[in-house]
PDB file of C-alpha atoms in Angstrom:
ATOM      1  CA  MET A 496      17.374 -10.263 -22.613  1.00  0.00           C
ATOM      2  CA  GLY A 497      14.898  -7.463 -22.039  1.00  0.00           C
ATOM      3  CA  LYS A 498      14.536  -6.299 -25.635  1.00  0.00           C
ATOM      4  CA  ALA A 499      11.624  -6.990 -27.914  1.00  0.00           C
ATOM      5  CA  SER A 500      11.819  -5.647 -31.471  1.00  0.00           C
ATOM      6  CA  GLY A 501      14.428  -3.005 -30.588  1.00  0.00           C
ATOM      7  CA  LYS A 502      12.555  -1.611 -27.605  1.00  0.00           C
ATOM      8  CA  VAL A 503      13.224  -2.329 -23.974  1.00  0.00           C
ATOM      9  CA  ALA A 504      10.407  -4.418 -22.532  1.00  0.00           C
ATOM     10  CA  LEU A 505       8.127  -2.559 -20.164  1.00  0.00           C
ATOM     11  CA  TRP A 506       9.131  -4.578 -17.103  1.00  0.00           C
ATOM     12  CA  TRP A 507      12.746  -3.446 -17.531  1.00  0.00           C
ATOM     13  CA  ASN A 508      11.703   0.196 -17.284  1.00  0.00           C
ATOM     14  CA  PRO A 509      12.176   1.597 -13.738  1.00  0.00           C
ATOM     15  CA  GLY A 510       9.542   4.236 -14.460  1.00  0.00           C
ATOM     16  CA  PHE A 511       6.930   1.532 -14.974  1.00  0.00           C
ATOM     17  CA  TRP A 512       7.624   0.056 -11.547  1.00  0.00           C
ATOM     18  CA  PHE A 513       7.805   3.436  -9.832  1.00  0.00           C
ATOM     19  CA  GLY A 514       4.554   4.498 -11.500  1.00  0.00           C
ATOM     20  CA  SER A 515       2.944   1.261 -10.374  1.00  0.00           C
ATOM     21  CA  SER A 516       4.021   1.941  -6.795  1.00  0.00           C
ATOM     22  CA  VAL A 517       2.553   5.452  -6.995  1.00  0.00           C
ATOM     23  CA  VAL A 518      -0.767   4.048  -8.241  1.00  0.00           C
ATOM     24  CA  ALA A 519      -0.849   1.406  -5.483  1.00  0.00           C
ATOM     25  CA  GLY A 520       0.063   4.060  -2.899  1.00  0.00           C
ATOM     26  CA  ALA A 521      -2.682   6.304  -4.239  1.00  0.00           C
ATOM     27  CA  MET A 522      -5.114   3.449  -3.645  1.00  0.00           C
ATOM     28  CA  LEU A 523      -3.673   2.617  -0.216  1.00  0.00           C
ATOM     29  CA  VAL A 524      -4.128   6.081   1.309  1.00  0.00           C
ATOM     30  CA  PRO A 525      -7.899   6.472   0.789  1.00  0.00           C
ATOM     31  CA  THR A 526      -8.433   2.840   1.797  1.00  0.00           C
ATOM     32  CA  TRP A 527      -6.663   3.525   5.102  1.00  0.00           C
ATOM     33  CA  PHE A 528      -8.710   6.684   5.652  1.00  0.00           C
ATOM     34  CA  TRP A 529     -11.909   4.762   4.892  1.00  0.00           C
ATOM     35  CA  GLY A 530     -11.055   2.257   7.597  1.00  0.00           C
ATOM     36  CA  ALA A 531      -9.621   4.707  10.108  1.00  0.00           C
ATOM     37  CA  PHE A 532     -12.644   6.989  10.005  1.00  0.00           C
ATOM     38  CA  SER A 533     -15.331   4.343   9.543  1.00  0.00           C
ATOM     39  CA  GLY A 534     -16.597   4.838  13.096  1.00  0.00           C
ATOM     40  CA  ALA A 535     -17.351   8.549  12.748  1.00  0.00           C
ATOM     41  CA  LEU A 536     -16.752  10.886  15.663  1.00  0.00           C
ATOM     42  CA  ASP A 537     -19.301   9.379  18.006  1.00  0.00           C
ATOM     43  CA  VAL A 538     -18.714   5.628  17.967  1.00  0.00           C
ATOM     44  CA  ALA A 539     -21.650   4.853  20.262  1.00  0.00           C
ATOM     45  CA  GLU A 540     -24.010   6.676  17.940  1.00  0.00           C
ATOM     46  CA  ALA A 541     -22.492   5.052  14.846  1.00  0.00           C
ATOM     47  CA  CYS A 542     -22.968   1.615  16.395  1.00  0.00           C
ATOM     48  CA  THR A 543     -26.530   2.011  17.649  1.00  0.00           C
ATOM     49  CA  LEU A 544     -28.089   4.295  15.044  1.00  0.00           C
ATOM     50  CA  GLY A 545     -25.974   3.631  11.976  1.00  0.00           C
ATOM     51  CA  GLU A 546     -25.328  -0.094  12.279  1.00  0.00           C
ATOM     52  CA  GLY A 547     -28.063  -1.263  14.647  1.00  0.00           C
ATOM     53  CA  GLN A 548     -25.518  -2.829  17.003  1.00  0.00           C
ATOM     54  CA  ARG A 549     -25.365  -2.678  20.783  1.00  0.00           C
ATOM     55  CA  PHE A 550     -22.535  -0.439  22.000  1.00  0.00           C
ATOM     56  CA  ASP A 551     -20.609  -2.058  24.851  1.00  0.00           C
ATOM     57  CA  GLU A 552     -18.701   0.645  26.749  1.00  0.00           C
ATOM     58  CA  SER A 553     -17.048  -1.789  29.178  1.00  0.00           C
ATOM     59  CA  TYR A 554     -15.739  -3.917  26.302  1.00  0.00           C
ATOM     60  CA  ARG A 555     -14.274  -0.826  24.614  1.00  0.00           C
ATOM     61  CA  GLN A 556     -12.576   0.238  27.853  1.00  0.00           C
ATOM     62  CA  GLU A 557     -10.995  -3.223  28.171  1.00  0.00           C
ATOM     63  CA  LEU A 558      -9.564  -2.977  24.662  1.00  0.00           C
ATOM     64  CA  GLY A 559      -8.180   0.512  25.101  1.00  0.00           C
ATOM     65  CA  ARG A 560      -8.139   3.307  22.581  1.00  0.00           C
ATOM     66  CA  GLN A 561      -9.314   2.345  19.077  1.00  0.00           C
ATOM     67  CA  PRO A 562      -8.201   2.621  16.364  1.00  0.00           C
ATOM     68  CA  SER A 563      -4.926   2.370  18.251  1.00  0.00           C
ATOM     69  CA  GLY A 564      -2.473   2.254  15.373  1.00  0.00           C
ATOM     70  CA  PRO A 565      -2.015   2.398  11.653  1.00  0.00           C
ATOM     71  CA  PHE A 566      -2.581  -1.343  11.164  1.00  0.00           C
ATOM     72  CA  PRO A 567      -4.668  -3.407  11.683  1.00  0.00           C
ATOM     73  CA  LEU A 568      -7.620  -1.072  11.902  1.00  0.00           C
ATOM     74  CA  HIS A 569     -10.409  -1.926  14.320  1.00  0.00           C
ATOM     75  CA  ASN A 570     -13.252   0.063  15.813  1.00  0.00           C
ATOM     76  CA  MET A 571     -15.341  -2.359  17.828  1.00  0.00           C
ATOM     77  CA  CYS A 572     -18.932  -1.738  18.896  1.00  0.00           C
ATOM     78  CA  ASN A 573     -18.977  -4.893  21.002  1.00  0.00           C
ATOM     79  CA  ALA A 574     -17.176  -8.254  21.071  1.00  0.00           C
ATOM     80  CA  SER A 575     -18.745  -9.396  17.810  1.00  0.00           C
ATOM     81  CA  TYR A 576     -19.048  -6.301  15.603  1.00  0.00           C
ATOM     82  CA  ASP A 577     -16.349  -4.101  14.083  1.00  0.00           C
ATOM     83  CA  LEU A 578     -17.212  -0.817  12.380  1.00  0.00           C
ATOM     84  CA  VAL A 579     -14.195  -1.178  10.076  1.00  0.00           C
ATOM     85  CA  PRO A 580     -15.349  -3.135   7.016  1.00  0.00           C
ATOM     86  CA  GLY A 581     -13.860  -6.601   6.668  1.00  0.00           C
ATOM     87  CA  TRP A 582     -12.217  -5.822   3.325  1.00  0.00           C
ATOM     88  CA  VAL A 583     -10.139  -2.873   4.599  1.00  0.00           C
ATOM     89  CA  ASN A 584      -7.309  -4.659   6.448  1.00  0.00           C
ATOM     90  CA  PRO A 585      -6.630  -7.328   3.781  1.00  0.00           C
ATOM     91  CA  THR A 586      -6.676  -4.630   1.110  1.00  0.00           C
ATOM     92  CA  LEU A 587      -4.225  -2.508   3.086  1.00  0.00           C
ATOM     93  CA  ALA A 588      -1.892  -5.472   3.515  1.00  0.00           C
ATOM     94  CA  GLY A 589      -2.065  -6.373  -0.165  1.00  0.00           C
ATOM     95  CA  LEU A 590      -1.480  -2.810  -1.333  1.00  0.00           C
ATOM     96  CA  ALA A 591       1.442  -2.397   1.079  1.00  0.00           C
ATOM     97  CA  VAL A 592       3.047  -5.532  -0.369  1.00  0.00           C
ATOM     98  CA  VAL A 593       2.482  -4.215  -3.910  1.00  0.00           C
ATOM     99  CA  VAL A 594       4.005  -0.827  -3.038  1.00  0.00           C
ATOM    100  CA  ALA A 595       7.055  -2.437  -1.430  1.00  0.00           C
ATOM    101  CA  GLY A 596       7.511  -4.925  -4.262  1.00  0.00           C
ATOM    102  CA  THR A 597       7.204  -2.353  -7.005  1.00  0.00           C
ATOM    103  CA  LEU A 598       9.623  -0.003  -5.254  1.00  0.00           C
ATOM    104  CA  ILE A 599      12.137  -2.836  -4.983  1.00  0.00           C
ATOM    105  CA  ALA A 600      11.593  -3.674  -8.660  1.00  0.00           C
ATOM    106  CA  ALA A 601      12.089   0.003  -9.564  1.00  0.00           C
ATOM    107  CA  GLY A 602      15.391   0.043  -7.697  1.00  0.00           C
ATOM    108  CA  VAL A 603      16.614  -3.202  -9.245  1.00  0.00           C
ATOM    109  CA  THR A 604      15.689  -2.193 -12.770  1.00  0.00           C
ATOM    110  CA  ALA A 605      17.270   1.247 -12.275  1.00  0.00           C
ATOM    111  CA  VAL A 606      20.550  -0.391 -11.214  1.00  0.00           C
ATOM    112  CA  VAL A 607      20.409  -2.806 -14.166  1.00  0.00           C
ATOM    113  CA  GLN A 608      19.729   0.027 -16.613  1.00  0.00           C
ATOM    114  CA  LEU A 609      22.523   2.137 -15.106  1.00  0.00           C
ATOM    115  CA  ARG A 610      24.973  -0.749 -15.428  1.00  0.00           C
ATOM    116  CA  ARG A 611      23.937  -1.278 -19.040  1.00  0.00           C
ATOM    117  CA  VAL A 612      24.433   2.394 -19.873  1.00  0.00           C
ATOM    118  CA  LEU A 613      27.831   2.488 -18.166  1.00  0.00           C
ATOM    119  CA  ALA A 614      28.947  -0.730 -19.895  1.00  0.00           C
ATOM    120  CA  GLU A 615      27.865   0.702 -23.258  1.00  0.00           C
ATOM    121  CA  ARG A 616      29.809   3.915 -22.585  1.00  0.00           C
ATOM    122  CA  ARG A 617      32.912   1.940 -21.602  1.00  0.00           C
ATOM    123  CA  ARG A 618      32.585  -0.151 -24.739  1.00  0.00           C
ATOM    124  CA  ARG A 619      32.280   2.972 -26.900  1.00  0.00           C
ATOM    125  CA  MET A 620      35.215   4.632 -25.162  1.00  0.00           C
ATOM    126  CA  GLY A 621      37.305   1.506 -25.726  1.00  0.00           C
ATOM    127  CA  ALA A 622      36.361   1.450 -29.417  1.00  0.00           C
ATOM    128  CA  VAL A 623      37.269   5.144 -29.838  1.00  0.00           C
ATOM    129  CA  ALA A 624      40.624   4.715 -28.051  1.00  0.00           C
ATOM    130  CA  SER A 625      41.725   1.810 -30.278  1.00  0.00           C
TER     131      SER A 625
END
């Protein structure tokens, strides 16, 4: 089923899936930091000087503290401009799905491999006993 020319196919190797989740997680963390700290320390200054946008203090007070949580990331200058780049939140969502999926695949393939090893041991023990 998972063998090709005597070797186990890569997708049946739990290490492949775990390694893939580590790589996706390593990409997720800096992406989150990029979005979370995209407004700098002084948001009003980042909006007016850095982005050329009008900073609306009353609008920010209506919204409450920003960024308020881990996802989705927002840091609004006014009602129409967000300091967090538009690619950050979709990328975070996609990478989170990849991390979760690859961790699930790592678990499933580990269980399958463990069952195969145990079945092979039982078969060998049965052959030795007879």
